[in-house]
Tab-separated table of C-alpha atoms in Angstrom:
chain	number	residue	atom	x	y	z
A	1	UNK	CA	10.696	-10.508	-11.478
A	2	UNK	CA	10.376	-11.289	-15.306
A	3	UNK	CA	7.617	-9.556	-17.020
A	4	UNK	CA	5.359	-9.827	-19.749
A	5	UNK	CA	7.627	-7.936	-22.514
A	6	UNK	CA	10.182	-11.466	-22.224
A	7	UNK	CA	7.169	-13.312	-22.068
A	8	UNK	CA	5.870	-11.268	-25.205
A	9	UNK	CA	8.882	-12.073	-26.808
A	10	UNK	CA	9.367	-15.554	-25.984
A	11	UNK	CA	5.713	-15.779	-27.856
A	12	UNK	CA	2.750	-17.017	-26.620
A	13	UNK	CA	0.817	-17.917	-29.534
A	14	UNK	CA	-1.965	-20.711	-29.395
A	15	UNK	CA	-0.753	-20.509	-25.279
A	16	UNK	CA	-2.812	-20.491	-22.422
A	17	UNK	CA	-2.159	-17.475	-20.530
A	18	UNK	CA	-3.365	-17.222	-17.054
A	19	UNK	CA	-4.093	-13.713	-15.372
A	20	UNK	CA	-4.999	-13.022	-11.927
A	21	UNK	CA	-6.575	-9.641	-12.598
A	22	UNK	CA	-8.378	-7.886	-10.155
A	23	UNK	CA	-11.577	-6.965	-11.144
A	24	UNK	CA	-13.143	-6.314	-7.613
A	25	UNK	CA	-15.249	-3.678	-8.709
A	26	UNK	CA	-18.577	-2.010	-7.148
A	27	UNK	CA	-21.283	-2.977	-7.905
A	28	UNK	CA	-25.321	-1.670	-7.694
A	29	UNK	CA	-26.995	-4.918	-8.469
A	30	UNK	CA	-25.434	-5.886	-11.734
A	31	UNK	CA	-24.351	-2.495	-12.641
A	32	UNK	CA	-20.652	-1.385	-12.460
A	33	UNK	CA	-20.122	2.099	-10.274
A	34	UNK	CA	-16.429	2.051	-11.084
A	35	UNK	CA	-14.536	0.378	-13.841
A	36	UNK	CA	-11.724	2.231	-13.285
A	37	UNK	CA	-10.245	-2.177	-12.047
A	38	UNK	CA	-11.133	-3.595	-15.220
A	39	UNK	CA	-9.655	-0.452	-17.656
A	40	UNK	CA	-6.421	-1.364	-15.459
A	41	UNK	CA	-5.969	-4.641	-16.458
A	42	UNK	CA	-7.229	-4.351	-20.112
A	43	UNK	CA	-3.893	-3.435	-21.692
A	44	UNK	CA	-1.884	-6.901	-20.410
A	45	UNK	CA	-5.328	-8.271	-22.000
A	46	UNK	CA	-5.106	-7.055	-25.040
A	47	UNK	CA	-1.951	-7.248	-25.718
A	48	UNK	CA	-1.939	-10.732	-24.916
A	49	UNK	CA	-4.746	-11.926	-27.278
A	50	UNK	CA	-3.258	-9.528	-29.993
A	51	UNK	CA	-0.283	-11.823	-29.917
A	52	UNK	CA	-2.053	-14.825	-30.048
A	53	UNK	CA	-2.226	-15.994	-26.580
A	54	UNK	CA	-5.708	-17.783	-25.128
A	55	UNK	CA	-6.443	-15.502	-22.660
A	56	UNK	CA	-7.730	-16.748	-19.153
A	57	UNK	CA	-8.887	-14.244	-16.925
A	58	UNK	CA	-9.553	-14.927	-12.988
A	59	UNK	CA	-10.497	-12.783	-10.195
A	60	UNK	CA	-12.344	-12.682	-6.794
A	61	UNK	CA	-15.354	-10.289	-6.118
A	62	UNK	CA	-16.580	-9.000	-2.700
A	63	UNK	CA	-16.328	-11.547	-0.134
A	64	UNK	CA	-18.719	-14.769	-0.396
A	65	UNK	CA	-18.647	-17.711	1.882
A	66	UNK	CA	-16.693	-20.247	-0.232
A	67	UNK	CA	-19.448	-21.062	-2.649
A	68	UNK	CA	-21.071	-19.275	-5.271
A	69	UNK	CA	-23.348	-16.573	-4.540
A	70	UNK	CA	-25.497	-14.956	-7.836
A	71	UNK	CA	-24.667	-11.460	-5.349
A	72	UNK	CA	-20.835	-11.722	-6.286
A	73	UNK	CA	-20.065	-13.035	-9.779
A	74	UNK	CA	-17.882	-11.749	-12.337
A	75	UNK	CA	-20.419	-11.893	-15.077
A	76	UNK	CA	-21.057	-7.824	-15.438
A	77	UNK	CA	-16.954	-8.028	-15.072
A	78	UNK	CA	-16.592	-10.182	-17.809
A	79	UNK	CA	-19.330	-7.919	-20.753
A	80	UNK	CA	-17.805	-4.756	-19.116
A	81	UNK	CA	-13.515	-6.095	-20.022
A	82	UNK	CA	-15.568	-7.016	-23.380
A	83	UNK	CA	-16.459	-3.894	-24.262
A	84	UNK	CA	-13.093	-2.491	-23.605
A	85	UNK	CA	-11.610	-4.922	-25.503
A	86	UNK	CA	-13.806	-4.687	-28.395
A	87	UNK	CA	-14.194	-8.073	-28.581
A	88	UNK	CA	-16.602	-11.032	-27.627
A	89	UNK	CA	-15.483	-12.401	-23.966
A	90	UNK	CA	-16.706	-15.816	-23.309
A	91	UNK	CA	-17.509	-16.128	-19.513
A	92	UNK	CA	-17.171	-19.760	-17.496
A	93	UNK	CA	-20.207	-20.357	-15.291
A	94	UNK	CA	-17.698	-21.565	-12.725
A	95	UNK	CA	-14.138	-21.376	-11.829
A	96	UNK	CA	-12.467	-24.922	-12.367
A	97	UNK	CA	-15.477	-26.984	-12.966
A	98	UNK	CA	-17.329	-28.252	-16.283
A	99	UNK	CA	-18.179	-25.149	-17.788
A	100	UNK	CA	-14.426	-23.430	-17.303
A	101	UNK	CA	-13.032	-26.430	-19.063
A	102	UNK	CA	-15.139	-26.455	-21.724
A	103	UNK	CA	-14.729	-22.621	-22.532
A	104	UNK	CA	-11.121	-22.723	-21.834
A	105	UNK	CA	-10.764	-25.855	-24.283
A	106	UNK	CA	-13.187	-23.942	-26.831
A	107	UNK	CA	-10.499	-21.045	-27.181
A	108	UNK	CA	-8.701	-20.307	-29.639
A	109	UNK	CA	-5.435	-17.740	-30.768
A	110	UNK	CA	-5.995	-14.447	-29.298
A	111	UNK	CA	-9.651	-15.016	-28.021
A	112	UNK	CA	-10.472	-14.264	-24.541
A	113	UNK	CA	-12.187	-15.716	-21.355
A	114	UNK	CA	-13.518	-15.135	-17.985
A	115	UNK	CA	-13.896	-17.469	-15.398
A	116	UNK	CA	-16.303	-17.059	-12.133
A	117	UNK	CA	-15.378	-15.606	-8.747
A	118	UNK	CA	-12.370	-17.417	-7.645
A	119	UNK	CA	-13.949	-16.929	-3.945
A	120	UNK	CA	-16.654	-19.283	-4.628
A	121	UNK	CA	-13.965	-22.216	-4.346
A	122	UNK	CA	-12.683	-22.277	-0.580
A	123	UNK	CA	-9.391	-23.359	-1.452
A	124	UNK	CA	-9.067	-20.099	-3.157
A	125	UNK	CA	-8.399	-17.939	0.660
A	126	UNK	CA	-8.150	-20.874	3.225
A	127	UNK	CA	-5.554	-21.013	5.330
A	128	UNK	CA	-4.746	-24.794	5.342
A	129	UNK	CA	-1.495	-24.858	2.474
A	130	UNK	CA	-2.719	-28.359	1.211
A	131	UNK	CA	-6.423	-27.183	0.746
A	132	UNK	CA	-5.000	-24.098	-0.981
A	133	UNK	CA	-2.482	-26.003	-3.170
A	134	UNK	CA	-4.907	-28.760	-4.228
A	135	UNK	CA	-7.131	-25.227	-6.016
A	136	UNK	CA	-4.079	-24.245	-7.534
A	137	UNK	CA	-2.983	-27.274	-8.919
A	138	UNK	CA	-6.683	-27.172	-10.214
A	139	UNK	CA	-6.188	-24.074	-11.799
A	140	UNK	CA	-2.991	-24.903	-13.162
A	141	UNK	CA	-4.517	-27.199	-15.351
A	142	UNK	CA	-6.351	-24.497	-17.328
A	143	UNK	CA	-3.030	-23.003	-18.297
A	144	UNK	CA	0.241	-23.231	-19.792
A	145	UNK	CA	1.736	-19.785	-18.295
A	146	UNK	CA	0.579	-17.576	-15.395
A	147	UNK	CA	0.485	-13.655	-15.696
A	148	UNK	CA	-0.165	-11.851	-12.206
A	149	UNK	CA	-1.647	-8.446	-12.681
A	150	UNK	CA	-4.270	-8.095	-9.911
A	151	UNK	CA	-2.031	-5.746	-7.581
A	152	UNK	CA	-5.165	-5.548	-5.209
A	153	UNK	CA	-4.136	-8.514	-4.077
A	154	UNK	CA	-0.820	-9.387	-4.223
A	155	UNK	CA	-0.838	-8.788	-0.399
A	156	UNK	CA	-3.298	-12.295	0.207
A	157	UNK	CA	-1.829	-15.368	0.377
A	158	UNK	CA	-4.192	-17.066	-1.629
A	159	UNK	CA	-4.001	-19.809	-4.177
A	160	UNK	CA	-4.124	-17.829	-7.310
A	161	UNK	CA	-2.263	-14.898	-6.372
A	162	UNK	CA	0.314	-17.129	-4.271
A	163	UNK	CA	0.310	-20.552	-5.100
A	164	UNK	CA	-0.372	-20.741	-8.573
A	165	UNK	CA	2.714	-18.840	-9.907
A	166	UNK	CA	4.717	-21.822	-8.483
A	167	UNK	CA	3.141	-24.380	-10.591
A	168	UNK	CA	3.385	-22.534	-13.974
A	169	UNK	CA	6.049	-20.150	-15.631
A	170	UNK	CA	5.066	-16.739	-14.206
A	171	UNK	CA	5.249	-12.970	-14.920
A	172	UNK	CA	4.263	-9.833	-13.793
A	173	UNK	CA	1.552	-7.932	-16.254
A	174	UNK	CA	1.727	-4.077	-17.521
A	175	UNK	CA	-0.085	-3.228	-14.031
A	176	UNK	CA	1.675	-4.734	-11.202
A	177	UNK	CA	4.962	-3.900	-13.122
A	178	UNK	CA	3.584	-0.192	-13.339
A	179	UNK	CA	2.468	-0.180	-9.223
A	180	UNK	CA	6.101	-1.417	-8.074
A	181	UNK	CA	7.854	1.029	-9.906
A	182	UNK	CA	5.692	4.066	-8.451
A	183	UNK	CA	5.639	2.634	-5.087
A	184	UNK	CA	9.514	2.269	-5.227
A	185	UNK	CA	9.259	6.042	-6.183
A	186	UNK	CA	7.506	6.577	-2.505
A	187	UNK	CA	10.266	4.619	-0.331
A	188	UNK	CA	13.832	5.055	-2.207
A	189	UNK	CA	15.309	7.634	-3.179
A	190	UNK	CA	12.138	10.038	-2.691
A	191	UNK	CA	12.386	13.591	-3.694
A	192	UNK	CA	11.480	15.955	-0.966
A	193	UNK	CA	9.635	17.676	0.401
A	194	UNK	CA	7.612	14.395	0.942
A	195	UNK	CA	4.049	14.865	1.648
A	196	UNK	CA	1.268	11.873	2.775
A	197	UNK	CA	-2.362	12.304	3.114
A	198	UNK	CA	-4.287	9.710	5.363
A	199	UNK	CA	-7.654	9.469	5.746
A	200	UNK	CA	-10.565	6.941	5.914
A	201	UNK	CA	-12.159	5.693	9.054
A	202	UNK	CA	-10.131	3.865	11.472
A	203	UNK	CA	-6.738	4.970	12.347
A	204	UNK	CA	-5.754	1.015	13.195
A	205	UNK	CA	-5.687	0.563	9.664
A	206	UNK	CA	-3.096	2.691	9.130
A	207	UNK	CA	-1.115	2.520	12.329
A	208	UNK	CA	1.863	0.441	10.384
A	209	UNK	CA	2.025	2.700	7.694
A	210	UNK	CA	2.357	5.769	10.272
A	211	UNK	CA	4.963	4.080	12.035
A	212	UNK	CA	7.233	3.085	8.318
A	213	UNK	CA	6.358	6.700	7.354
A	214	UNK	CA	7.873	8.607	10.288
A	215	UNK	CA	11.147	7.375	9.301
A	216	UNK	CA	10.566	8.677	5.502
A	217	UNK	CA	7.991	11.455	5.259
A	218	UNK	CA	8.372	15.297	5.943
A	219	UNK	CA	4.632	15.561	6.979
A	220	UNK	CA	1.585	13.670	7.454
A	221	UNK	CA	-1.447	14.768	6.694
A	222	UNK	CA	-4.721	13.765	9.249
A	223	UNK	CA	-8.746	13.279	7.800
A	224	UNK	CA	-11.189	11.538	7.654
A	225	UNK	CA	-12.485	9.249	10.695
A	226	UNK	CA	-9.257	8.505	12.194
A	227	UNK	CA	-8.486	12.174	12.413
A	228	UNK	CA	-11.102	11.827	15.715
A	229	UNK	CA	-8.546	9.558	17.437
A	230	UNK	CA	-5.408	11.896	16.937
A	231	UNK	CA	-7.485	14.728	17.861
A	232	UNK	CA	-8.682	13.305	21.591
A	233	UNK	CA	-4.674	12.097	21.691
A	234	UNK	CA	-4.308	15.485	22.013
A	235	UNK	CA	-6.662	16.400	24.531
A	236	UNK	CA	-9.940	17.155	22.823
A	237	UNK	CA	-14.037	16.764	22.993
A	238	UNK	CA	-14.934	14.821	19.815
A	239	UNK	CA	-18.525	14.458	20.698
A	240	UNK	CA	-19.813	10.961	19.214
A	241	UNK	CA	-17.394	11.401	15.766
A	242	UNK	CA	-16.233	7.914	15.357
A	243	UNK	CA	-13.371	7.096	17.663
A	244	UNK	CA	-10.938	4.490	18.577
A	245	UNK	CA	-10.153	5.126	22.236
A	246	UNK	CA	-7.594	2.014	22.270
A	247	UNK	CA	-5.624	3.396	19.375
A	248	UNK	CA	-5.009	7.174	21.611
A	249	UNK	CA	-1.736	5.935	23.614
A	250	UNK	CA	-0.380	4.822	19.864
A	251	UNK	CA	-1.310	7.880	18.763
A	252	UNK	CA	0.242	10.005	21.398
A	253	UNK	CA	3.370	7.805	21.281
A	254	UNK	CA	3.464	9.031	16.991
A	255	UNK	CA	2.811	12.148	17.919
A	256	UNK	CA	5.643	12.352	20.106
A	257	UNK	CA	7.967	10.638	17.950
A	258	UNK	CA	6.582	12.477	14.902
A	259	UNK	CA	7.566	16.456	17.297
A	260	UNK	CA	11.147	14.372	18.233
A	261	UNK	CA	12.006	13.289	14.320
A	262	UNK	CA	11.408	16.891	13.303
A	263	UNK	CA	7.976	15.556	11.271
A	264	UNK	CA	5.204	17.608	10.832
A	265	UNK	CA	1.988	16.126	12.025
A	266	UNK	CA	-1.218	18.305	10.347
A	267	UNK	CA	-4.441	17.968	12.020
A	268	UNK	CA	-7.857	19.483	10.656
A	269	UNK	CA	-8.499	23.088	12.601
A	270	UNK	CA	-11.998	23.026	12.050
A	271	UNK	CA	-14.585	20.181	10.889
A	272	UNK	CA	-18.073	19.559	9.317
A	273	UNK	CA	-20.387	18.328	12.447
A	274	UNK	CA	-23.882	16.881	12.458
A	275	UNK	CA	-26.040	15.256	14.794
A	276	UNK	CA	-26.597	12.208	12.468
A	277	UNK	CA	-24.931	10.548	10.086
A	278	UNK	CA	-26.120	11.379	6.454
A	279	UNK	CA	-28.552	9.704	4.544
A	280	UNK	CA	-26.535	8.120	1.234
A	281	UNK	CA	-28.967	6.650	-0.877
A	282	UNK	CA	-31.221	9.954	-0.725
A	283	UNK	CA	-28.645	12.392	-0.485
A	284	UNK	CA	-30.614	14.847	1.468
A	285	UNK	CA	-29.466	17.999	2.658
A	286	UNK	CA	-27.474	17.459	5.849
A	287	UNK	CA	-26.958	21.076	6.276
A	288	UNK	CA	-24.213	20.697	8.178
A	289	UNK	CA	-22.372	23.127	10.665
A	290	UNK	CA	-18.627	24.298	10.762
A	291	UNK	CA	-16.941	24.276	14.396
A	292	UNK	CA	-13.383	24.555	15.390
A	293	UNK	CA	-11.801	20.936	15.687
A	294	UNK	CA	-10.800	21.999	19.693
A	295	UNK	CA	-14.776	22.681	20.468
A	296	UNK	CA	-16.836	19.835	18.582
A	297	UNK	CA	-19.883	19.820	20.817
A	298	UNK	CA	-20.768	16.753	22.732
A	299	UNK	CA	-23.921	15.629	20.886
A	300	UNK	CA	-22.491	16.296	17.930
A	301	UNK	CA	-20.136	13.802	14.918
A	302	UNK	CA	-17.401	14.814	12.494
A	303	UNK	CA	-18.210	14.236	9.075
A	304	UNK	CA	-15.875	16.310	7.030
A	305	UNK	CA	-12.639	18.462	7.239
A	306	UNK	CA	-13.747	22.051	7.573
A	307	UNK	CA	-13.025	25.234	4.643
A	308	UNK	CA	-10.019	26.441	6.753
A	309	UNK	CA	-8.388	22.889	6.944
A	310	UNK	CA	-8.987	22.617	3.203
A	311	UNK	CA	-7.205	26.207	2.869
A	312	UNK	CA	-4.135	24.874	5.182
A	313	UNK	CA	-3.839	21.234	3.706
A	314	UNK	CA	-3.805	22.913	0.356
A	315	UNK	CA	-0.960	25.145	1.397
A	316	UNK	CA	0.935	21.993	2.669
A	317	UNK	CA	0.910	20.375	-0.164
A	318	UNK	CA	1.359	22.987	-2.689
A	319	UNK	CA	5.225	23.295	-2.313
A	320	UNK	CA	5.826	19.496	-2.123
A	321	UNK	CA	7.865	17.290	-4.419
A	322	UNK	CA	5.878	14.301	-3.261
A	323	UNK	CA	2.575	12.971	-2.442
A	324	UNK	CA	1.392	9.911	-1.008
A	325	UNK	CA	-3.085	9.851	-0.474
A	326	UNK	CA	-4.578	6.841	0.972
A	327	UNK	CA	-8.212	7.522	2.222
A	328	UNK	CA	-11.100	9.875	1.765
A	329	UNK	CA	-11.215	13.383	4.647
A	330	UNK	CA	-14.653	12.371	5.032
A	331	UNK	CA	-18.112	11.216	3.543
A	332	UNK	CA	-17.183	12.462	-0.057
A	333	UNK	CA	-20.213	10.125	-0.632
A	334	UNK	CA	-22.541	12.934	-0.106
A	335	UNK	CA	-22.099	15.716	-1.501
A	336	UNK	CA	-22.572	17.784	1.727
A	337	UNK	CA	-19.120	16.108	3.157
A	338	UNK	CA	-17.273	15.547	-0.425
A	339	UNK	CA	-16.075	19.243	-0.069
A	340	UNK	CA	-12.718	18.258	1.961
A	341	UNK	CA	-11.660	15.316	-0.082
A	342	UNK	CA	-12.370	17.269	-3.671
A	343	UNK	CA	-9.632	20.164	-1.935
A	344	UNK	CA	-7.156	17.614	-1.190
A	345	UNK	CA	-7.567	15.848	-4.873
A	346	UNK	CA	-7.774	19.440	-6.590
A	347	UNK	CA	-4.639	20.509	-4.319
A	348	UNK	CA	-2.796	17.090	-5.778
A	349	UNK	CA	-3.703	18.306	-9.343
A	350	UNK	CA	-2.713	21.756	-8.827
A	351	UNK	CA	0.892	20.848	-7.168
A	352	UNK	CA	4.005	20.300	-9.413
A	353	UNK	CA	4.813	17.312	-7.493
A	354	UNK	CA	4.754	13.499	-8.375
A	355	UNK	CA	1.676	12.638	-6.897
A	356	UNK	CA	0.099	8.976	-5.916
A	357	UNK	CA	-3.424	8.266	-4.822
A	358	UNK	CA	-3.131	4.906	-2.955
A	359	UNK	CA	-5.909	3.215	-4.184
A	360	UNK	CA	-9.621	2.013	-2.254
A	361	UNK	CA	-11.859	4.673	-1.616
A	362	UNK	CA	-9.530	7.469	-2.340
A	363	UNK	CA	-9.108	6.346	-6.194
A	364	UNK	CA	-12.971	5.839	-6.576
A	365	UNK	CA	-13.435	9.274	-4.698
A	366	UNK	CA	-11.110	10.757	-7.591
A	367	UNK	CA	-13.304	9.612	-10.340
A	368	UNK	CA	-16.582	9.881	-8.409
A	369	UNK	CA	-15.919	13.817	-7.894
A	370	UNK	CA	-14.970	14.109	-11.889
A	371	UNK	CA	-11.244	14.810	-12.077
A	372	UNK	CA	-9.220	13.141	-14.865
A	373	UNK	CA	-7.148	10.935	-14.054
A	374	UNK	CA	-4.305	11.837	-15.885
A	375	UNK	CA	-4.252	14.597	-13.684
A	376	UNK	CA	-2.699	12.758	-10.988
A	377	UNK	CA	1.296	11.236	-11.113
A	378	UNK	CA	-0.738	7.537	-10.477
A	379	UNK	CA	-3.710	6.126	-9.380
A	380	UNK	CA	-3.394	2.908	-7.570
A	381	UNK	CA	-5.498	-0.034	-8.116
A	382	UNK	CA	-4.829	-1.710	-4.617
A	383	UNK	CA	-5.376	0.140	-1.251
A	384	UNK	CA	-4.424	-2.378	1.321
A	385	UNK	CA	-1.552	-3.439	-1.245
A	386	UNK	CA	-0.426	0.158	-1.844
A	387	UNK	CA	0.025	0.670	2.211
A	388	UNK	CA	0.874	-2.348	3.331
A	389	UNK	CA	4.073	-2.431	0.361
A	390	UNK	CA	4.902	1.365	2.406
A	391	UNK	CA	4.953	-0.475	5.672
A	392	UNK	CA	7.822	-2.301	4.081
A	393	UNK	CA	5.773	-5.642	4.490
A	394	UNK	CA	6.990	-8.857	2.090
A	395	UNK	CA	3.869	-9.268	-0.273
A	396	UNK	CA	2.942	-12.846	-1.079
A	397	UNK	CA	2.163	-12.516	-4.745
A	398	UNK	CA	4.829	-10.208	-5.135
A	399	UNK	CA	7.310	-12.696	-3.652
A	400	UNK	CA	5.598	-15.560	-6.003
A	401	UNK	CA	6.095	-13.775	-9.150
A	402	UNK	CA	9.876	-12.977	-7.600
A	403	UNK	CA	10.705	-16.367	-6.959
């Protein structure tokens, strides 16, 4: 995979430089809840335009229908990479239409520009290859070179992440060059012990990473929603806490593998429970109650890991070498359930170990709850990426920019 630095020094003045960034960010309204996307991709900006290049930038948002939607576009993207850069970012009222050629024609050295939501064109995610191809070669004619440095979604096969790089010389950016040499930390030559975290709500979307990681980790740590499934694997009430009765026969088939490999599994012992789910935009008290995770009453959902599960994951992790966190322990959103996630982050800032929080909600959780940043070994930009590059899957625009 080349990378930027040969492209650097092959020199891309007066060029048009392509990036697929990934500036998927939240948003309330038009306001940004987490920039923590765009600050990733700003240094393969900058340097880019410092050395002359015309910048490009390109991106999806959320998930419209194949046509613009005012709900989705990258405009408050576009001011917000401005203001990191320091710098005036023109933004393209469209992605390959009138308005993107004219601002991408009214460049010039080292000035930068945004185009709209790549999603509002469907050849950007359809499945048909000549539908998909006939966007790309679109796109290719804004540019001279293509940069990819949206890791979120290297794992699409979509035109610009996938297609695009074959149509123009192509490297990988500062970012994605960064998140392939952690992850490569995670799955060769790993030093032990090696500690993962999973969390989030449904344990089928981490089933293939369970499965890859019973051959490499020394534990596996359970929260969040899924934690409900493992915990009626093993024989348990979980009252109405979400569930995925389908998922129990993998899970006791993992479990049993995990006892056979000499893996330890580590399940909450006690858990936050509440008779209804809590109110998010208010944030009212929930007041919830602690039970043991073998005697969660029948009326009754699991919201949160409980203060003596925070106590044991902490002791887990404290003497590993490495650590591996992909999802939240439980509604960290309010702050009546964010207690179990903020022990697992402060036990990952605490440890001597190389730590890596595998990206989604467990990255915005880190910077929601106020820890720096810097605390942590590395903070993924690209959940689904992060996991599905640990199930040892091929990546599509990770193949592209290897081809």
């Amino acid at each position: 995979m080349k990378t930027i630095d040969e492209l650097l020094a092959e020199g891309v003045a007066g060029k048009r430089v392509f990036v697929r960034a990934d500036l998927n960010v939240p948003l309330d309204g038009t306001t940004i809840t987490d920039d923590g996307r765009i600050r990733a991709v700003q240094p393969t900006v900058a340097k880019l335009a410092e050395a002359g290049a015309r910048v490009i930038v390109a991106s999806h948002l959320g998930r419209p229908k194949g046509a613009p939607d005012p709900a989705f576009s990258l405009a408050p993207a576009a001011a917000r990479l401005g203001e990191l850069l320091g710098t005036e970012v023109a933004f393209a009222t469209d992605t390959v239409g009138e308005s993107a050629t004219a601002t991408v024609a009214a460049l010039t050295d080292g000035q930068v520009a945004v185009v709209e939501n790549l999603r509002f064109n469907a050849g950007e995610t359809s499945k048909d290859d000549a539908e998909r191809g006939a966007f790309a070669d679109q796109l290719a004619a804004l540019a001279d070179v293509y940069v990819g440095d949206g890791f979120g979604a290297v794992h699409r096969k979509h035109a610009s992440v996938f297609d695009l790089p074959a149509r123009l010389p192509h490297f990988a950016g500062f970012l994605i060059a960064t998140e392939v040499g952690v992850l490569k930390k995670l799955t060769s030559d790993v030093k032990r012990p090696y500690a993962v975290v999973l969390g989030g709500a449904k344990v089928s979307d981490k089933l293939g990473v369970i499965d890859h990681l019973l051959e490499k980790a020394d534990r596996i740590l359970i929260g969040g929603g899924m934690a409900y499934t493992f915990l009626k694997a093993q024989g348990h009430e979980v009252g109405i806490s979400l569930l995925q009765e389908d998922q129990v026969p993998a899970v006791q088939e993992y479990l049993k593998r995990a006892d056979e490999r000499g893996v330890e599994f580590v399940l909450p012992v006690d858990v936050l429970v509440s008779s209804e789910f809590p109110d998010l935009k208010t944030k009212a008290p929930a007041n919830p109650t602690v039970v043991a995770s073998d005697a969660i009453p029948a009326d009754q959902e699991g919201l949160d890991i409980g203060p003596e599960t925070r106590k044991l994951y902490a002791a887990k992790l404290a003497d590993a070498a490495t650590v591996f966190w992909n999802g939240p322990m439980g509604v960290f959103e309010h702050p009546d359930y964010a207690e179990g996630t903020r022990a697992v982050a402060q036990a990952l800032v605490d440890s001597p170990a190389f730590s890596v929080v595998g990206g989604g909600d467990s990255a915005a959780a880190v910077r929601i709850l106020g820890f720096d940043e810097n605390a942590f070994g590395h903070i993924s930009t690209g959940g689904g990426a992060s996991l599905e590059y640990l199930e040892g899957k091929t990546l599509p625009g990770l193949a592209a920019l290897e081809n």
